[in-house]
Amino acid sequence: MNFEQAWLDYKGKAVSTEVGEIKFICADVQDELIRNSVKELQAAVKAMTGKEPVLQADSFESKAEQQIESISLVIKEGVKAEGYRLLEKAGQIIVEASDSRGILYGTFALIRLIQAGETLRGLHITKEPAMPLRMLNHWDNMDGSIERGYSGESFFFENNEILVNDRTVTYARLASSVGINAVVINNVNVKDSATYLITDRYFDQLKAMSEIFAGYGIKLYLSLNYAAPVELNELDSADPLSEEVRAWWKKRMEIVFGAVPNLGGFLIKADSEGRPGPFTYGRTHADGANMLAEAAEPYGGLIIWRCFVYNCKQDWRDRKTDRARSGYDNFIGLDGTFRDNVILQIKNGPMDFQVREPVHPLFGGLKKTNQMLEVQIAQEYTGQQRHICYLIPMFRQVLKYRTYVQESNDTVEDIVSGRTFGQKNCGMAAVANTGNDENWTGHDMAAANLYGFGRLAFEPDLTAEAIAKEWIRVTYGVNKKAEEILLNMLMNSWPAYEKYTSPLGIGWMVNPSVHYGPNVDGYEYDRWGTYHRADHLGIGVDRSRVGTGYALLYNEPNASAYDDRERCPEELLLFFHHIPYTWKLKTGKTVIQHIYDTHFEGVETVDEMAAGFEKLKGILPDKVFERVMKRLSHQKEHAREWRDQVNSYFYRKSGIPDEKGREIW
Amino acid sequence: MNFEQAWLDYKGKAVSTEVGEIKFICADVQDELIRNSVKELQAAVKAMTGKEPVLQADSFESKAEQQIESISLVIKEGVKAEGYRLLEKAGQIIVEASDSRGILYGTFALIRLIQAGETLRGLHITKEPAMPLRMLNHWDNMDGSIERGYSGESFFFENNEILVNDRTVTYARLASSVGINAVVINNVNVKDSATYLITDRYFDQLKAMSEIFAGYGIKLYLSLNYAAPVELNELDSADPLSEEVRAWWKKRMEIVFGAVPNLGGFLIKADSEGRPGPFTYGRTHADGANMLAEAAEPYGGLIIWRCFVYNCKQDWRDRKTDRARSGYDNFIGLDGTFRDNVILQIKNGPMDFQVREPVHPLFGGLKKTNQMLEVQIAQEYTGQQRHICYLIPMFRQVLKYRTYVQESNDTVEDIVSGRTFGQKNCGMAAVANTGNDENWTGHDMAAANLYGFGRLAFEPDLTAEAIAKEWIRVTYGVNKKAEEILLNMLMNSWPAYEKYTSPLGIGWMVNPSVHYGPNVDGYEYDRWGTYHRADHLGIGVDRSRVGTGYALLYNEPNASAYDDRERCPEELLLFFHHIPYTWKLKTGKTVIQHIYDTHFEGVETVDEMAAGFEKLKGILPDKVFERVMKRLSHQKEHAREWRDQVNSYFYRKSGIPDEKGREIW
């Protein structure tokens, strides 16, 4: 399967004029990460200038200072782990870091500057990653399929074997270049062959993969089957308090960590959507996680335990049970009971990656537990990489959200960066959007989410717009027209998608199982806890104190604001309240008119995007242009389908006509 | 795979007391059908009495007259083909017929009488089948799956091979015992291996199967891939007017009919739901059918051409296109242009086997074309053999429906029996409900539909109740309690299913693709032409003269009645008209109250059925009891799901409360 280089395709890019002068790269290359940094620099400079800089390997530091027109990679105290400093001194560019990972990140940062056409003269930049863990979660199955994958099949697995090849290296380079330092390669729903990843059936290939990853500063993680001792037919139980089970895991961890160097630990989905877990034995999530953590601890292994636990067999008639509460209710009582090498991985919202959700109340709830934020760049509910939906603005909103868990340093970003509670094991994970498609992400524009996620986790102070601009430049070169049009498309895409899909935070309204395309009642009479409760007078779920009480799970002043329909942020109004169609929003529009208007507006924005993009014919590579244009055509049509179904549904239900008399069926 | 004998399980049945006296069966057994008749009689009498009657083979007629306590099978002029006469004369029972098929049917009729405990003294019955063709259509795929199969896998095919074994024989006996004389063994959607059924890859097994069928008076039919010459890579075209294509089919028919004796002909689904057909070449259905018919004619082969043709890519916004019209519109102009060995096979209604539909307007429309009625005993839309739904009352209503195509002899039954237009190639087909489940039909009660279809096609004057009673007796023996309870269940089942599912003829409201379970909007915004158009004021599709005009496709007085909402039969009201929820029905109830009431009533009936059935513990075989009880438990729960979803949907949409204040969500 052919594959492209995405933003690491250095050829033919517009570059800083100074780069032509670079003749030497000075570095000690004992370390593989530094060797890889040198390789990247040589390749980049050669591709951009035609001349490959010469490597000055030994005692580079003293020589380098006399040398102009060179890039020096220098290990030196001063910045914290994984951080880097970029300096220019008398024609010499210096990448400083206190460890080789910092050198690598600094190198990629320097290449970005060159690609983006920034001047290197007077360079003086220091960057330290905000979050200790910057992770990708791949939901790849060992048969090669990808759960919620929209870019082809897996490049990690095929026919129950592990693939290690050129693509593995390019993947590691892409991930590392944006600061990713941890990768879970297999689906959190661990079944069949994947249960055997912790057995010698797969150790050779895992070792080979993990060594490639190590060269780019990436730790390999595996998703684990909680019931492995049973499903591997070795024990009758997976009870976390059983001595036999605990001993089994200790032995197993010794074997796995011994066989697979550079293994970071494990991700576990337990007691969730049918997956096994400690509940089977009447034990808690803490019992389960701690058992594994104790076994992994001697090897520095982390146990990342997902909080996506809820009743997936709810009766739709039941208005007391609230899926939104369940993550909180299941875990809040366990705060402080987890071992230090356990991290709870919490989705950005309490439901499941909808286009709009409130921030998960466990952020600001948990105080004595390591936490990781989970977002999804696989566009499961946001257009499945057939629609454009640049998600970095949403993620950034989540990170900047104040939890009021304390007076300051209380944002989600503060918590998962370790600033709030002084924790070291924390960070951010994204469910990956890659596959074996030539361009990695199906939709070329979806690569901005992959790129942006890494950049944001490293530097959350970057604006979504700055990240988008950077991605456009490093991917398509410096071209004003392309930049303007693509930036506009990316920045408008999430708002547009929100407008033409489900309104005001209510979510869902998709076809069940596939999660694509409009179906207003698709989940309304189902068992998944995902309802809109629309009747002929109004719509929304009452999660206030007189409803399910979910609003009160937040700290003040958030709780009171959410609880009060007058003060509730309007983009979440229907998430928190059942509201009449005739309710006046702050714009002066009624809810029903807002629904009609936004649905028409969303489609108009898509039409504008497509019209804008057409102007890039001949500017973007033909292949990219064709791929994106094809998807835009589909998006235009499909956005209309969304608009018409949603508007018709609410018109037929409410009987209230559109003030503007537009066609509604 | 084990299998049971269904109603041919003669063991332990209550029987006529006279049977103990039978010592001889007198028959000439040159003919295989008569040999099989003798075998059936010997087996039945032995199983019921413990004594096997002796066969008196030669010059049986004269001897038989001196012999008392005997059954004589006598070929004799007097009844028409396939008919039979049962007589008792001085202790001798005589089965008379003008052909050996009549002997076989008479024999099975006699066995039924014995099983049902009827007296044989004074027997004097003459029966002649109403319809020339009494056919089963199996939608079995060659990989072993069954399209719309709810009783396990195929017993005709497995892994792209044809199965011929003991089960084939029992199948033939079951079919023949109720008068079936034609069987299509493969799915009308002919793909992959099934395209090769007309090649020598499968001739040996087809011949073996067809010989078994022949012994029971059954002709073998195959579903044909219209594009076979192309898909078999022999020609580039399947144009019915191409000489090359016509020659290809002539040669092919010569080969197939030569290799497979007892082949009756072919069933074709063309230009329907993605299947190939003559439209590809700008030709008509008549061109396509006639080409095949001409090729099959020398061998007496019939071409059965389905009329299930419609636009399956309709835009739900389009209110002009009406799927209900499409069968009529596609075929009415071709009336009189089909060869005499072509039969058009027309579904009972214009949509697709819903719980309630008007009769297809092609019946009474076509006047110069052979016609066959297609019904579906596979319960695709009627509970999928997890719900009880005895369909014979519905089929009988269809048969007795007056089309007014002429002054008398104008019912659907008259037309497909050949009485209306004097046609010989006509009859009735059912999409079969069998599979390789032990009991053949998944739900034990569903066997009543298989049995009943055959009996009804042979004798449409039998009431649905009489057929049900007969089936109960021959299947479970003569037991007053069982008869009362099971009869009650069967007779209430279709009305109950109609009550708790979609109201007043509107249909659909099921989960797409699977066609099981409630989903009121499941097909509302889809491309299949199946809409209910419910808004907050009313529901229904306007098919009157001011709507799609469909009502006017019928002959008078039907057309005027359907066209007028005041005179339209209420069970079809929403099929023909868009009606306000507040519209008063003849009962004095509003439409919305009717919806609520019928949904509560339907569930109550199911509860009563289940309560009644529980009393049969110990009376029915344990295995049967458990199987049915398990399904009844599911039906109880699932009927509630239907009730609650439908009622909640309409309550939420209309805002009109239930007068009786029952719980609606």
Short mmCIF file of C-alpha atoms in Angstrom, two decimals, chain A residues 315-319 519 521-522 524-526 532-537 637 640-645 648-656 665, chain B residues 315-319 519 521-522 524-526 532-537 637 640-645 648-656 665:
data_model
loop_
_atom_site.label_atom_id
_atom_site.label_comp_id
_atom_site.label_asym_id
_atom_site.label_seq_id
_atom_site.Cartn_x
_atom_site.Cartn_y
_atom_site.Cartn_z
CA ASP A 315 -35.11 1.53 29.19
CA TRP A 316 -35.98 4.62 27.15
CA ARG A 317 -39.07 5.09 29.30
CA ASP A 318 -36.84 5.55 32.36
CA ARG A 319 -36.25 9.28 32.91
CA ASN A 519 -31.93 10.20 12.15
CA ASP A 521 -35.33 9.56 16.52
CA GLY A 522 -32.48 7.17 15.78
CA GLU A 524 -34.81 8.02 20.97
CA TYR A 525 -36.40 4.67 21.76
CA ASP A 526 -33.21 2.72 22.20
CA HIS A 532 -33.82 14.17 23.18
CA ARG A 533 -37.36 13.83 24.61
CA ALA A 534 -38.85 16.02 21.90
CA ASP A 535 -42.62 16.37 21.91
CA HIS A 536 -44.91 18.80 20.11
CA LEU A 537 -44.19 21.56 22.64
CA GLU A 637 -25.45 16.97 -0.39
CA ARG A 640 -28.78 19.26 2.96
CA GLU A 641 -30.05 15.87 4.04
CA TRP A 642 -29.28 16.81 7.64
CA ARG A 643 -30.93 20.19 7.25
CA ASP A 644 -34.06 18.86 5.62
CA GLN A 645 -34.58 15.91 7.92
CA SER A 648 -38.89 18.66 8.68
CA TYR A 649 -38.91 16.64 11.86
CA PHE A 650 -39.31 19.69 14.07
CA TYR A 651 -41.73 21.43 11.76
CA ARG A 652 -43.94 18.36 11.60
CA LYS A 653 -43.73 17.93 15.35
CA SER A 654 -44.21 21.53 16.45
CA GLY A 655 -46.43 22.73 13.65
CA ILE A 656 -44.62 26.09 13.85
CA TRP A 665 -40.95 19.19 4.03
CA ASP B 315 -36.33 11.25 -2.52
CA TRP B 316 -38.47 11.34 0.63
CA ARG B 317 -39.27 14.97 -0.13
CA ASP B 318 -40.95 13.91 -3.38
CA ARG B 319 -44.68 13.52 -2.81
CA ASN B 519 -39.31 2.41 14.45
CA ASP B 521 -39.75 7.10 11.48
CA GLY B 522 -37.55 4.19 10.41
CA GLU B 524 -39.80 8.14 6.86
CA TYR B 525 -36.73 9.92 5.55
CA ASP B 526 -35.39 7.07 3.46
CA HIS B 532 -46.42 7.89 6.69
CA ARG B 533 -46.17 11.71 6.44
CA ALA B 534 -47.19 12.18 10.06
CA ASP B 535 -47.12 15.70 11.41
CA HIS B 536 -48.57 17.22 14.55
CA LEU B 537 -52.06 17.37 13.03
CA GLU B 637 -42.31 -7.98 25.77
CA ARG B 640 -45.19 -3.75 24.65
CA GLU B 641 -42.23 -2.16 22.94
CA TRP B 642 -44.36 -1.67 19.84
CA ARG B 643 -47.24 -0.28 21.87
CA ASP B 644 -45.11 2.12 23.86
CA GLN B 645 -43.04 3.41 21.00
CA SER B 648 -45.40 7.71 22.65
CA TYR B 649 -44.52 8.81 19.15
CA PHE B 650 -48.07 9.91 18.38
CA TYR B 651 -48.70 11.38 21.79
CA ARG B 652 -45.51 13.42 21.59
CA LYS B 653 -46.34 14.50 18.07
CA SER B 654 -50.03 15.29 18.48
CA GLY B 655 -50.02 16.41 22.09
CA ILE B 656 -53.44 14.76 22.47
CA TRP B 665 -44.19 8.06 27.59
#
